Amino acid sequence: MIPAHRGPLVRTVASGILVAIAVIASMHALTLVIDPGPWLTVGTTGVILVSSTSCVVRYVLIRAAVDRAAVRRAAGQGPSADRAADRASGSASFVATAAGVVVAFWFILARYGGPGQRFEPFVGPDSLDQVIERFRQATETMSTQVAPVGPGEAISMVAVGGTLLVLLVTDSLAGARMPGFAGVPLLLLWTPPLTLIGEVQWPVFVISVTAMLLLLTVDPVGVTPGRHSESDSAAVRRAQRFRSWITALTSVAVAATSLGVATGMASLPALAGTWNQLISTPSDTVELSSELDMRQPLSARSTSTVLTYTIGEDDTPGPLRVMTLTAFDGVQTRRAVSEGGLADFDSSTVLAPDGESAVGEARQMDIEIDQLTGTELPLPLEPRSIDVAGDWAYDAIRDEVRGSDGTEPGAEYNVAVIDRELTPERLRSTPASGDPRSAGYTEVPETEHRDEIASYASAVAGDAPTRFDAAVALQNHLRSGEGFAYNPDADYRGSSDTVWDFLQNKEGYCTQYALSMMVMARSLDIPARIGIGWLPGRPDGQGGYRVTGQDSHAWPEIYFPTVGWVRFEPTPQVQTGPLPSYANPGAGSAPSASPTPTRAADVPTQQPTRAPEQSDPAASAGGSSEGSDMTDRTLPGWAWAVAIIIGLGVLGGAAWLLLRRRTEAEVLDPERAWSRVLALLAEQDVRLGPSVTLRRAPAFIADEVHTRTGTPLPDDVAERLTALADAAEEERYARHASPPTAEELEELTEAVTTELTEALARKP
């Protein structure tokens, strides 16, 4: 708690410390979308360095302005000295921010402008070129990977640079006597996790908000740093101390309340996050459901770690599948294909459906179960051999490994994955006909728009020369063409044909994309099914990968004779990252092998039959909506560009306000005029006691002048002093006040302060 009447050093340092604490805390919100790493230390160092520079420059300039004002007051130029101090404080804020910008720019160039990861204090044009190149790399990473992204140099540079930008804007607002707005730029650091993950860590919220509330006690709006003219009255000081205590106690109450709410929400299952779609988490564990529902919007998913695994350094991890689903009635997908019988196996058995050929070299994966329960074992999609303890058996029809006891936290198993070496050429060369041993993979549900869906699929991929090209055409159409967008809030409750409505609305998450591609492929007589499991997860910083509940996913699989089931990825890149190499869009665009990209005019359209959105919370929570989806967690480059534009806009707005404040003359009122007189008297060590009222003040001041100088105060000076006191008293207490004009007050105040200075300067 720093009352407003404290000097410029204490207030400037306190303000800088609180701003730095709030920014550093808010920077940690980015750890939800960027894996923790050395960038946190770099960012903290940069914040401390830039904040210290700004504080030192601001204090030096304000101190110099205060000293100059004191000299001018001693020369009898009290009012003009106050106005000069006001202008100087505004200039100090500008110069301090400019100095911070220079240091921040140098810091980014020095840390990220070199060819390696060292700090190079001597920067030049090459450093700027390297920073620009890393920004380009970061933009590419943010547009192709899902959050949380790895803490590479390019991403780290963007995170640290964004943090320093927020610091500069926040510090500028605090230094410009606008602490009430200083917390707004912090939202720029909260926006990525809020929009991509849907949360901000409660410590970030508590620390940031508390620091911003305490900032109000350091520099209340309307008080110029280093100027005491409005705080020399004992009553004013008491009011300022009271206000500081109230604000400080409010910040403590907010922190305590936030902590209590966060703890309570974490302890209440109903509030801690429900997984009533794909995943249900009654406790800390995660379990996949054996059904998908296309109607419900995507709900929140657990952030608990499902499993961790390690893989060869040069190997690229792929999805881990838990189960496959086949039957679809237009709304829900279920396991309907009959089981092929469970077979025992050992660590030397290669597990793969009939017809799949493993031709590549084996690569090792070591998997450890964390918070995952279920009767199926998460496995790579390729043929594999498994060394696992317990009672497990293999279903060759569904390509699942199931056990009676299921998975338990802490269980470990080893997998030797044998790639099929899938390529576009190999998939194109498979026989044109041939289906899996079980029926049901080409069945299309009898829905209202079954024929329209078939026509739609034919328009997109009906002319494809091979099954592979048809699959790629369907995938590309949904993934990157015709305006489809990833939207976890897509709601198709009440729809009579969810696939058709999705194809018309063009908004959804992985359940809609996967099931729609499956139905369209089946409409073209191509065997298709759905795989449910987990995306590869993110590096854990210790040489392995961590998969969380938010990595749950669903994808379609197409059957190729002599090769087996092959995964495709119609869900947009914003959710899933890059395509598998064999399903790359370029593979399906060769002139001789792929259909011409479908134009919007060639695809049948019809107004969707989606019913009005339901508002009944029970319907949303109680529906069977287990879908294998995850929140849109991509870190798009445009989001950072918008954040930078907003930050620059805020900084420009603050500059405009300061310029306007400097150019606008202060409108003098009786209270300010009387405060100037009191400030002048305080400099001469003449202070009115708490019992001296405005009506008695002129006589008290005249007595003090007579006592000190031995000469009575001239009558004309006493009359003008009484006029000022009467005007202040009338403004405070009169129901209908008629104060002098600003020009009259300016002339009266100037005369009184000048004459009082001369009177007190006389020696007895």
PDB file of N, CA, C and O in Angstrom, residues 294-298 487-492 507-509 512 610:
ATOM      1  N   MET A 294     -23.293 -37.187 -33.559  1.00  0.00           N
ATOM      2  CA  MET A 294     -23.002 -36.022 -34.402  1.00  0.00           C
ATOM      3  C   MET A 294     -23.749 -34.776 -33.993  1.00  0.00           C
ATOM      4  O   MET A 294     -23.487 -33.693 -34.521  1.00  0.00           O
ATOM      5  N   ARG A 295     -24.695 -34.869 -33.079  1.00  0.00           N
ATOM      6  CA  ARG A 295     -25.602 -33.744 -32.851  1.00  0.00           C
ATOM      7  C   ARG A 295     -25.069 -32.725 -31.857  1.00  0.00           C
ATOM      8  O   ARG A 295     -25.272 -31.539 -32.001  1.00  0.00           O
ATOM      9  N   GLN A 296     -24.410 -33.189 -30.804  1.00  0.00           N
ATOM     10  CA  GLN A 296     -24.086 -32.317 -29.678  1.00  0.00           C
ATOM     11  C   GLN A 296     -22.877 -31.445 -29.974  1.00  0.00           C
ATOM     12  O   GLN A 296     -21.976 -31.849 -30.713  1.00  0.00           O
ATOM     13  N   PRO A 297     -22.838 -30.239 -29.406  1.00  0.00           N
ATOM     14  CA  PRO A 297     -21.608 -29.438 -29.479  1.00  0.00           C
ATOM     15  C   PRO A 297     -20.524 -30.077 -28.635  1.00  0.00           C
ATOM     16  O   PRO A 297     -20.802 -30.875 -27.743  1.00  0.00           O
ATOM     17  N   LEU A 298     -19.305 -29.730 -28.918  1.00  0.00           N
ATOM     18  CA  LEU A 298     -18.167 -30.303 -28.205  1.00  0.00           C
ATOM     19  C   LEU A 298     -18.075 -29.714 -26.808  1.00  0.00           C
ATOM     20  O   LEU A 298     -18.085 -28.509 -26.620  1.00  0.00           O
ATOM     21  N   ASN A 487     -15.274 -25.935 -35.845  1.00  0.00           N
ATOM     22  CA  ASN A 487     -16.046 -25.199 -34.846  1.00  0.00           C
ATOM     23  C   ASN A 487     -16.494 -26.163 -33.755  1.00  0.00           C
ATOM     24  O   ASN A 487     -17.420 -26.952 -33.955  1.00  0.00           O
ATOM     25  N   PRO A 488     -15.850 -26.127 -32.594  1.00  0.00           N
ATOM     26  CA  PRO A 488     -16.230 -27.056 -31.516  1.00  0.00           C
ATOM     27  C   PRO A 488     -17.601 -26.784 -30.932  1.00  0.00           C
ATOM     28  O   PRO A 488     -18.137 -27.613 -30.208  1.00  0.00           O
ATOM     29  N   ASP A 489     -18.188 -25.623 -31.253  1.00  0.00           N
ATOM     30  CA  ASP A 489     -19.513 -25.289 -30.717  1.00  0.00           C
ATOM     31  C   ASP A 489     -20.641 -25.644 -31.685  1.00  0.00           C
ATOM     32  O   ASP A 489     -21.797 -25.291 -31.439  1.00  0.00           O
ATOM     33  N   ALA A 490     -20.315 -26.320 -32.778  1.00  0.00           N
ATOM     34  CA  ALA A 490     -21.359 -26.696 -33.735  1.00  0.00           C
ATOM     35  C   ALA A 490     -22.416 -27.553 -33.039  1.00  0.00           C
ATOM     36  O   ALA A 490     -22.099 -28.495 -32.322  1.00  0.00           O
ATOM     37  N   ASP A 491     -23.655 -27.213 -33.268  1.00  0.00           N
ATOM     38  CA  ASP A 491     -24.769 -27.856 -32.565  1.00  0.00           C
ATOM     39  C   ASP A 491     -25.804 -28.302 -33.588  1.00  0.00           C
ATOM     40  O   ASP A 491     -26.402 -27.480 -34.280  1.00  0.00           O
ATOM     41  N   TYR A 492     -26.018 -29.620 -33.691  1.00  0.00           N
ATOM     42  CA  TYR A 492     -26.969 -30.166 -34.658  1.00  0.00           C
ATOM     43  C   TYR A 492     -28.119 -30.896 -33.962  1.00  0.00           C
ATOM     44  O   TYR A 492     -28.732 -31.793 -34.545  1.00  0.00           O
ATOM     45  N   GLU A 507     -19.729 -26.453 -40.764  1.00  0.00           N
ATOM     46  CA  GLU A 507     -19.089 -26.185 -39.481  1.00  0.00           C
ATOM     47  C   GLU A 507     -19.225 -27.409 -38.589  1.00  0.00           C
ATOM     48  O   GLU A 507     -20.310 -27.992 -38.500  1.00  0.00           O
ATOM     49  N   GLY A 508     -18.137 -27.781 -37.950  1.00  0.00           N
ATOM     50  CA  GLY A 508     -18.195 -28.909 -37.032  1.00  0.00           C
ATOM     51  C   GLY A 508     -16.833 -29.237 -36.485  1.00  0.00           C
ATOM     52  O   GLY A 508     -15.850 -28.529 -36.724  1.00  0.00           O
ATOM     53  N   TYR A 509     -16.754 -30.336 -35.750  1.00  0.00           N
ATOM     54  CA  TYR A 509     -15.487 -30.806 -35.205  1.00  0.00           C
ATOM     55  C   TYR A 509     -15.229 -32.202 -35.740  1.00  0.00           C
ATOM     56  O   TYR A 509     -15.900 -32.646 -36.691  1.00  0.00           O
ATOM     57  N   GLN A 512     -18.061 -34.794 -36.839  1.00  0.00           N
ATOM     58  CA  GLN A 512     -18.791 -34.496 -38.069  1.00  0.00           C
ATOM     59  C   GLN A 512     -17.939 -34.755 -39.314  1.00  0.00           C
ATOM     60  O   GLN A 512     -18.418 -35.319 -40.300  1.00  0.00           O
ATOM     61  N   ARG A 610     -31.816 -28.228 -40.079  1.00  0.00           N
ATOM     62  CA  ARG A 610     -31.487 -28.164 -38.665  1.00  0.00           C
ATOM     63  C   ARG A 610     -32.563 -27.419 -37.888  1.00  0.00           C
ATOM     64  O   ARG A 610     -33.004 -26.344 -38.266  1.00  0.00           O
TER      65      ARG A 610
END
